[in-house]
Amino acid sequence: MLLATGLYRASHLLNGVAAAGGGGTALLLFGASLASSAVLFLPGWRQGEFGRYRLWCDVLLAGCLVPVLAQATGTAPIAQAGSWVMLLGSSATAAAAAGLPERAAAGAIALVVAVHTACCLQAGAARALGGHLVSLVSSALLAYVLGRYLHRQGVQLDEARERAVRAEAARARRAERVAQHRALHDTVLATLTAIAHQRIDPTAPPFRERCAREASYLRRLIQRLDEEEGQGGEVAAGEVLEQAVTAAEGIGLTVSARYHALPALPAPVASSLGAAVTEALNNVRHHAGTSTAHLTATGRGDGIAVTVADDGCGFDTRLTRAAGTGLRQSIHSRMKEIGGAAAVDSAPGEGTLVELRWPA
């Protein structure tokens, strides 16, 4: 509204340029009107608001005092249609309606209307009075309606922005929970499942080392000190694959691993790939009915292809496509998030082959 009412005032001042060229009192009145406008609008544009005191000064000076002095000195044609002195009243009421509280705005508008009515009657311009009063009131009304509309739109925009911020915060919390669920599923839950099904000797040194690592992870998680790995740099692919193999051997799985021309991977990619391989090996130990798995990893330029195969019982992928946190979240979703892909090929009695590729 500052810009709209400022342009409205500028159009009225342009009408007074010719009158000011005559010098004398007309120039002084024009200068006073210009100064009042500058005091009102220039600080307003910098501060983003009119300012109550500046509005009242403009109403009293441009809206009331200038037409009174013009009438008293006879330096402006009050009775003439489109007189710049009288037009100033319309921009004064518009600014008051846009920037003052409703009661104060009504008082300011009433004051300008009263002063302009007296000036018109004194100048013998009763016929022009009706149209001029309509201009004063309609300018104020339009400014009021437009100002309230813009204010309401601004409030709605702020509310929408706040809702978006809350939604993003909720999404971040959900993503954090999903990441924690995946980590717990792939580590602690896999270990507890192995113990519950009596698939491993709990006193075996490799298994005890795995339990110690996962206990340390849980402590960090509870204390909110779990430092996220993979924030930058590169990690050798063979390193994360060997960590996955070591973890699988800790729960009693024999892994035959073969590597060829493995590249260094971005740390977030290496972390997610290692977690997906870990889950694939966990699935072999817990669900395939075999204690042996075959891991093959081959570099593809800057990318990598990894396969985890077993000769276990297999399953019908059509019946389990949407089931299970392991396949859906720990493998497929992890690879998709880093721009990779995962594929599972299995059939009852024919074993299972998990293929991981990055990039897809």
CSV table of C-alpha atoms in Angstrom, one decimal:
chain,number,residue,atom,x,y,z
A,1,MET,CA,0.0,0.0,0.0
A,2,LEU,CA,3.0,2.4,0.5
A,3,LEU,CA,3.8,2.2,-3.2
A,4,ALA,CA,0.1,2.5,-4.3
A,5,THR,CA,-0.7,5.5,-2.2
A,6,GLY,CA,2.8,7.0,-3.0
A,7,LEU,CA,2.1,6.9,-6.7
A,8,TYR,CA,-1.4,8.3,-6.0
A,9,ARG,CA,0.1,11.3,-4.2
A,10,ALA,CA,2.7,11.7,-6.9
A,11,SER,CA,0.0,12.1,-9.6
A,12,HIS,CA,-1.6,14.9,-7.5
A,13,LEU,CA,1.7,16.7,-7.0
A,14,LEU,CA,2.4,16.6,-10.7
A,15,ASN,CA,-0.8,18.7,-11.2
A,16,GLY,CA,0.7,21.3,-8.9
A,17,VAL,CA,4.0,21.7,-10.8
A,18,ALA,CA,2.5,24.3,-13.2
A,19,ALA,CA,1.0,26.3,-10.3
A,20,ALA,CA,4.3,26.3,-8.4
A,21,GLY,CA,6.0,27.8,-11.4
A,22,GLY,CA,4.2,31.1,-10.7
A,23,GLY,CA,6.3,31.5,-7.5
A,24,GLY,CA,5.2,33.3,-4.4
A,25,THR,CA,2.6,31.6,-2.1
A,26,ALA,CA,1.8,28.9,-4.7
A,27,LEU,CA,5.4,27.8,-4.6
A,28,LEU,CA,5.4,27.7,-0.8
A,29,LEU,CA,2.2,25.6,-0.7
A,30,PHE,CA,3.6,23.2,-3.3
A,31,GLY,CA,6.9,23.0,-1.3
A,32,ALA,CA,5.0,22.3,1.9
A,33,SER,CA,3.0,19.5,0.2
A,34,LEU,CA,6.1,18.0,-1.3
A,35,ALA,CA,7.9,18.1,2.0
A,36,SER,CA,4.9,16.5,3.8
A,37,SER,CA,4.9,13.7,1.1
A,38,ALA,CA,8.6,13.1,1.4
A,39,VAL,CA,8.4,12.9,5.2
A,40,LEU,CA,5.5,10.4,5.0
A,41,PHE,CA,6.6,8.1,2.2
A,42,LEU,CA,10.4,8.0,2.1
A,43,PRO,CA,10.9,6.7,5.7
A,44,GLY,CA,7.8,4.5,5.2
A,45,TRP,CA,9.5,2.7,2.3
A,46,ARG,CA,12.6,2.1,4.4
A,47,GLN,CA,10.7,0.9,7.5
A,48,GLY,CA,7.9,-0.9,5.7
A,49,GLU,CA,5.1,1.1,7.4
A,50,PHE,CA,3.6,4.6,7.3
A,51,GLY,CA,4.1,5.6,10.9
A,52,ARG,CA,1.1,6.9,12.8
A,53,TYR,CA,2.6,10.3,13.6
A,54,ARG,CA,3.7,10.9,10.1
A,55,LEU,CA,0.3,10.1,8.8
A,56,TRP,CA,-1.4,12.6,11.1
A,57,CYS,CA,1.1,15.3,10.1
A,58,ASP,CA,0.3,14.6,6.4
A,59,VAL,CA,-3.4,14.8,7.1
A,60,LEU,CA,-3.1,18.1,9.0
A,61,LEU,CA,-0.7,19.7,6.5
A,62,ALA,CA,-1.5,18.3,3.0
A,63,GLY,CA,-5.1,17.4,3.7
A,64,CYS,CA,-6.2,20.5,5.8
A,65,LEU,CA,-3.7,23.3,6.1
A,66,VAL,CA,-2.7,23.6,2.4
A,67,PRO,CA,-6.3,24.0,1.1
A,68,VAL,CA,-7.2,26.5,3.9
A,69,LEU,CA,-4.1,28.6,3.1
A,70,ALA,CA,-4.8,28.4,-0.7
A,71,GLN,CA,-8.4,29.6,-0.1
A,72,ALA,CA,-7.3,32.3,2.3
A,73,THR,CA,-4.6,33.7,0.0
A,74,GLY,CA,-6.4,33.0,-3.3
A,75,THR,CA,-3.3,31.4,-4.7
A,76,ALA,CA,-5.1,28.2,-6.0
A,77,PRO,CA,-8.4,27.8,-7.9
A,78,ILE,CA,-10.3,25.9,-5.2
A,79,ALA,CA,-13.5,26.0,-7.2
A,80,GLN,CA,-11.8,24.6,-10.3
A,81,ALA,CA,-12.4,20.9,-11.1
A,82,GLY,CA,-9.2,18.9,-10.6
A,83,SER,CA,-7.5,21.6,-8.5
A,84,TRP,CA,-4.2,20.0,-7.2
A,85,VAL,CA,-4.8,21.5,-3.8
A,86,MET,CA,-8.1,19.7,-3.5
A,87,LEU,CA,-6.8,16.5,-5.0
A,88,LEU,CA,-4.2,16.3,-2.2
A,89,GLY,CA,-7.1,15.6,0.1
A,90,SER,CA,-7.9,12.4,-1.7
A,91,SER,CA,-4.4,11.0,-1.4
A,92,ALA,CA,-4.3,12.1,2.3
A,93,THR,CA,-7.5,10.2,3.1
A,94,ALA,CA,-6.3,7.2,1.1
A,95,ALA,CA,-3.0,7.1,3.2
A,96,ALA,CA,-4.9,7.6,6.4
A,97,ALA,CA,-7.3,4.7,5.6
A,98,ALA,CA,-4.4,2.4,4.7
A,99,GLY,CA,-2.1,3.2,7.6
A,100,LEU,CA,-4.2,4.2,10.6
A,101,PRO,CA,-6.4,2.1,12.9
A,102,GLU,CA,-10.0,2.1,11.9
A,103,ARG,CA,-11.3,4.7,14.4
A,104,ALA,CA,-8.3,7.0,13.9
A,105,ALA,CA,-8.7,6.7,10.1
A,106,ALA,CA,-12.4,7.6,10.4
A,107,GLY,CA,-11.5,10.7,12.4
A,108,ALA,CA,-8.8,11.8,10.0
A,109,ILE,CA,-11.1,11.3,7.0
A,110,ALA,CA,-13.9,13.2,8.7
A,111,LEU,CA,-11.5,16.1,9.5
A,112,VAL,CA,-10.4,16.3,5.8
A,113,VAL,CA,-14.0,16.2,4.6
A,114,ALA,CA,-15.0,19.0,6.9
A,115,VAL,CA,-12.1,21.2,6.0
A,116,HIS,CA,-12.6,20.7,2.2
A,117,THR,CA,-16.4,21.2,2.6
A,118,ALA,CA,-15.8,24.6,4.3
A,119,CYS,CA,-13.2,25.6,1.6
A,120,CYS,CA,-15.6,24.7,-1.2
A,121,LEU,CA,-18.5,26.6,0.3
A,122,GLN,CA,-16.3,29.6,1.1
A,123,ALA,CA,-15.2,29.6,-2.6
A,124,GLY,CA,-18.7,29.4,-3.8
A,125,ALA,CA,-18.1,25.9,-5.3
A,126,ALA,CA,-21.1,24.2,-3.9
A,127,ARG,CA,-21.9,22.5,-7.2
A,128,ALA,CA,-18.4,20.8,-7.3
A,129,LEU,CA,-18.7,19.8,-3.6
A,130,GLY,CA,-20.6,16.6,-4.1
A,131,GLY,CA,-18.2,15.1,-6.6
A,132,HIS,CA,-15.2,16.2,-4.5
A,133,LEU,CA,-16.6,14.6,-1.4
A,134,VAL,CA,-17.2,11.4,-3.3
A,135,SER,CA,-13.6,11.4,-4.4
A,136,LEU,CA,-12.4,11.9,-0.8
A,137,VAL,CA,-14.5,9.1,0.6
A,138,SER,CA,-14.1,6.7,-2.3
A,139,SER,CA,-10.3,7.1,-2.2
A,140,ALA,CA,-10.3,6.2,1.5
A,141,LEU,CA,-12.7,3.3,1.0
A,142,LEU,CA,-10.6,1.8,-1.8
A,143,ALA,CA,-7.4,2.2,0.1
A,144,TYR,CA,-9.0,0.6,3.2
A,145,VAL,CA,-10.4,-2.4,1.3
A,146,LEU,CA,-7.2,-3.0,-0.7
A,147,GLY,CA,-5.1,-2.6,2.4
A,148,ARG,CA,-7.1,-5.1,4.4
A,149,TYR,CA,-7.1,-7.5,1.5
A,150,LEU,CA,-3.3,-7.4,1.2
A,151,HIS,CA,-2.9,-7.7,4.9
A,152,ARG,CA,-5.1,-10.8,4.9
A,153,GLN,CA,-3.1,-12.3,2.0
A,154,GLY,CA,0.1,-11.6,3.9
A,155,VAL,CA,-1.2,-13.4,7.0
A,156,GLN,CA,-2.3,-16.4,4.9
A,157,LEU,CA,1.1,-16.5,3.2
A,158,ASP,CA,2.9,-16.4,6.6
A,159,GLU,CA,0.6,-19.2,7.8
A,160,ALA,CA,1.3,-21.2,4.7
A,161,ARG,CA,5.0,-20.7,5.2
A,162,GLU,CA,4.8,-21.7,8.8
A,163,ARG,CA,2.9,-24.9,7.9
A,164,ALA,CA,5.5,-25.7,5.3
A,165,VAL,CA,8.3,-25.2,7.9
A,166,ARG,CA,6.4,-27.5,10.4
A,167,ALA,CA,5.8,-30.1,7.6
A,168,GLU,CA,9.5,-30.0,6.7
A,169,ALA,CA,10.5,-30.5,10.4
A,170,ALA,CA,8.1,-33.4,10.7
A,171,ARG,CA,9.5,-34.9,7.5
A,172,ALA,CA,13.0,-34.6,8.9
A,173,ARG,CA,11.9,-36.3,12.2
A,174,ARG,CA,10.3,-39.1,10.2
A,175,ALA,CA,13.4,-39.5,8.1
A,176,GLU,CA,15.5,-39.6,11.2
A,177,ARG,CA,13.2,-42.3,12.8
A,178,VAL,CA,13.3,-44.3,9.6
A,179,ALA,CA,17.1,-44.2,9.5
A,180,GLN,CA,17.3,-45.3,13.2
A,181,HIS,CA,14.8,-48.1,12.5
A,182,ARG,CA,16.9,-49.3,9.6
A,183,ALA,CA,20.1,-49.2,11.7
A,184,LEU,CA,18.4,-51.1,14.5
A,185,HIS,CA,16.9,-53.6,12.1
A,186,ASP,CA,20.2,-54.3,10.4
A,187,THR,CA,22.3,-54.6,13.6
A,188,VAL,CA,20.7,-55.2,17.0
A,189,LEU,CA,17.6,-56.9,15.7
A,190,ALA,CA,19.6,-59.2,13.4
A,191,THR,CA,21.8,-60.2,16.3
A,192,LEU,CA,18.9,-60.8,18.7
A,193,THR,CA,17.1,-62.9,16.0
A,194,ALA,CA,20.2,-65.1,15.6
A,195,ILE,CA,20.3,-65.6,19.4
A,196,ALA,CA,16.5,-66.3,19.6
A,197,HIS,CA,16.7,-68.9,16.8
A,198,GLN,CA,19.8,-70.5,18.4
A,199,ARG,CA,21.8,-70.2,15.1
A,200,ILE,CA,25.0,-69.1,16.8
A,201,ASP,CA,27.0,-69.7,19.9
A,202,PRO,CA,26.6,-66.6,22.0
A,203,THR,CA,30.0,-67.2,23.6
A,204,ALA,CA,31.9,-67.3,20.3
A,205,PRO,CA,34.5,-64.4,20.2
A,206,PRO,CA,33.4,-63.0,16.8
A,207,PHE,CA,29.8,-62.9,18.0
A,208,ARG,CA,30.8,-61.3,21.3
A,209,GLU,CA,32.7,-58.6,19.3
A,210,ARG,CA,29.6,-57.9,17.2
A,211,CYS,CA,27.5,-57.6,20.4
A,212,ALA,CA,30.0,-55.1,21.9
A,213,ARG,CA,29.9,-53.0,18.7
A,214,GLU,CA,26.1,-52.9,18.7
A,215,ALA,CA,25.9,-52.1,22.4
A,216,SER,CA,28.2,-49.1,21.8
A,217,TYR,CA,25.9,-48.0,19.0
A,218,LEU,CA,22.9,-48.2,21.2
A,219,ARG,CA,24.6,-46.1,23.9
A,220,ARG,CA,25.4,-43.4,21.3
A,221,LEU,CA,21.9,-43.4,20.0
A,222,ILE,CA,20.4,-43.0,23.5
A,223,GLN,CA,22.7,-40.2,24.3
A,224,ARG,CA,22.0,-38.5,21.0
A,225,LEU,CA,25.7,-38.6,20.2
A,226,ASP,CA,25.5,-41.0,17.3
A,227,GLU,CA,27.8,-39.4,14.8
A,228,GLU,CA,26.6,-39.8,11.3
A,229,GLU,CA,29.3,-41.3,9.1
A,230,GLY,CA,29.8,-40.3,5.6
A,231,GLN,CA,29.6,-36.5,5.7
A,232,GLY,CA,32.3,-36.0,3.2
A,233,GLY,CA,35.3,-37.4,1.3
A,234,GLU,CA,35.6,-40.8,-0.2
A,235,VAL,CA,35.8,-44.3,1.3
A,236,ALA,CA,37.2,-47.5,-0.3
A,237,ALA,CA,34.4,-49.8,-1.4
A,238,GLY,CA,36.4,-52.8,-0.2
A,239,GLU,CA,36.5,-51.4,3.3
A,240,VAL,CA,32.7,-51.2,3.8
A,241,LEU,CA,32.2,-54.6,2.1
A,242,GLU,CA,34.7,-56.2,4.4
A,243,GLN,CA,32.9,-54.7,7.4
A,244,ALA,CA,29.6,-56.2,6.1
A,245,VAL,CA,31.3,-59.6,5.7
A,246,THR,CA,32.8,-59.4,9.2
A,247,ALA,CA,29.4,-58.6,10.7
A,248,ALA,CA,27.8,-61.5,8.8
A,249,GLU,CA,30.5,-63.9,10.0
A,250,GLY,CA,29.9,-62.7,13.5
A,251,ILE,CA,26.4,-64.3,13.4
A,252,GLY,CA,27.6,-67.6,11.9
A,253,LEU,CA,27.4,-67.0,8.2
A,254,THR,CA,30.3,-68.2,5.9
A,255,VAL,CA,30.9,-65.7,3.2
A,256,SER,CA,32.8,-66.3,0.0
A,257,ALA,CA,33.9,-62.9,-1.3
A,258,ARG,CA,35.5,-61.9,-4.6
A,259,TYR,CA,36.4,-58.3,-5.5
A,260,HIS,CA,37.7,-56.8,-8.7
A,261,ALA,CA,38.8,-53.2,-9.4
A,262,LEU,CA,36.8,-51.7,-6.6
A,263,PRO,CA,36.7,-47.9,-6.7
A,264,ALA,CA,36.6,-45.3,-3.9
A,265,LEU,CA,33.0,-44.2,-3.3
A,266,PRO,CA,31.6,-41.0,-1.9
A,267,ALA,CA,31.2,-41.5,1.8
A,268,PRO,CA,27.4,-41.4,1.9
A,269,VAL,CA,27.2,-43.9,-1.0
A,270,ALA,CA,29.7,-46.2,0.7
A,271,SER,CA,27.8,-46.1,4.0
A,272,SER,CA,24.4,-46.9,2.4
A,273,LEU,CA,25.9,-49.6,0.1
A,274,GLY,CA,27.6,-51.3,3.1
A,275,ALA,CA,24.3,-51.2,5.0
A,276,ALA,CA,22.4,-52.8,2.1
A,277,VAL,CA,25.0,-55.6,1.7
A,278,THR,CA,24.8,-56.2,5.5
A,279,GLU,CA,21.1,-56.6,5.3
A,280,ALA,CA,21.3,-58.9,2.3
A,281,LEU,CA,23.7,-61.1,4.2
A,282,ASN,CA,21.5,-61.0,7.3
A,283,ASN,CA,18.6,-62.2,5.2
A,284,VAL,CA,20.7,-65.2,4.0
A,285,ARG,CA,21.5,-66.1,7.6
A,286,HIS,CA,18.0,-65.7,8.9
A,287,HIS,CA,15.7,-66.8,6.1
A,288,ALA,CA,17.6,-68.8,3.4
A,289,GLY,CA,18.1,-71.9,5.5
A,290,THR,CA,21.8,-72.0,4.6
A,291,SER,CA,25.0,-70.9,6.3
A,292,THR,CA,26.9,-70.0,3.2
A,293,ALA,CA,26.7,-66.9,1.0
A,294,HIS,CA,28.6,-65.7,-2.0
A,295,LEU,CA,29.6,-62.0,-2.4
A,296,THR,CA,30.9,-60.6,-5.6
A,297,ALA,CA,31.8,-56.9,-6.2
A,298,THR,CA,33.1,-55.4,-9.4
A,299,GLY,CA,34.1,-51.8,-10.2
A,300,ARG,CA,32.3,-50.1,-13.2
A,301,GLY,CA,34.4,-47.0,-13.8
A,302,ASP,CA,33.5,-44.8,-10.9
A,303,GLY,CA,30.5,-47.0,-10.0
A,304,ILE,CA,30.2,-50.5,-8.6
A,305,ALA,CA,28.0,-53.6,-8.9
A,306,VAL,CA,27.6,-56.0,-6.0
A,307,THR,CA,25.8,-59.4,-5.9
A,308,VAL,CA,24.9,-61.5,-2.9
A,309,ALA,CA,23.9,-65.0,-3.7
A,310,ASP,CA,22.9,-68.1,-1.8
A,311,ASP,CA,21.7,-71.6,-2.6
A,312,GLY,CA,19.0,-71.6,0.1
A,313,CYS,CA,15.3,-72.2,0.1
A,314,GLY,CA,14.4,-69.1,-2.0
A,315,PHE,CA,11.0,-67.4,-2.1
A,316,ASP,CA,8.3,-66.2,-4.4
A,317,THR,CA,9.2,-62.5,-5.1
A,318,ARG,CA,5.7,-61.8,-6.3
A,319,LEU,CA,4.2,-62.7,-2.9
A,320,THR,CA,6.8,-60.8,-0.8
A,321,ARG,CA,7.4,-57.7,-3.0
A,322,ALA,CA,5.8,-55.2,-0.5
A,323,ALA,CA,6.5,-57.1,2.7
A,324,GLY,CA,9.4,-56.9,5.2
A,325,THR,CA,11.5,-54.1,6.4
A,326,GLY,CA,14.7,-55.7,5.2
A,327,LEU,CA,14.0,-55.8,1.4
A,328,ARG,CA,11.8,-52.7,1.2
A,329,GLN,CA,13.6,-50.3,3.5
A,330,SER,CA,17.1,-51.6,4.2
A,331,ILE,CA,17.9,-52.6,0.7
A,332,HIS,CA,15.7,-51.0,-2.0
A,333,SER,CA,15.1,-47.6,-0.3
A,334,ARG,CA,18.7,-47.2,0.7
A,335,MET,CA,20.0,-47.8,-2.8
A,336,LYS,CA,17.3,-45.5,-4.3
A,337,GLU,CA,18.2,-42.7,-1.9
A,338,ILE,CA,21.9,-42.6,-3.2
A,339,GLY,CA,20.9,-42.9,-6.8
A,340,GLY,CA,21.5,-46.6,-7.1
A,341,ALA,CA,19.3,-49.6,-7.7
A,342,ALA,CA,18.6,-53.0,-6.2
A,343,ALA,CA,17.1,-56.1,-7.8
A,344,VAL,CA,16.1,-59.4,-6.1
A,345,ASP,CA,15.8,-62.6,-8.1
A,346,SER,CA,14.5,-65.7,-6.3
A,347,ALA,CA,12.2,-68.6,-6.6
A,348,PRO,CA,11.2,-71.4,-4.1
A,349,GLY,CA,14.0,-74.0,-4.0
A,350,GLU,CA,16.3,-72.1,-6.2
A,351,GLY,CA,18.1,-69.7,-3.9
A,352,THR,CA,18.3,-65.9,-4.0
A,353,LEU,CA,20.3,-63.4,-5.9
A,354,VAL,CA,20.5,-59.8,-4.7
A,355,GLU,CA,22.0,-57.3,-7.2
A,356,LEU,CA,23.1,-53.8,-6.1
A,357,ARG,CA,24.3,-51.1,-8.5
A,358,TRP,CA,25.6,-47.6,-8.1
A,359,PRO,CA,24.8,-45.5,-10.0
A,360,ALA,CA,21.6,-47.0,-11.2
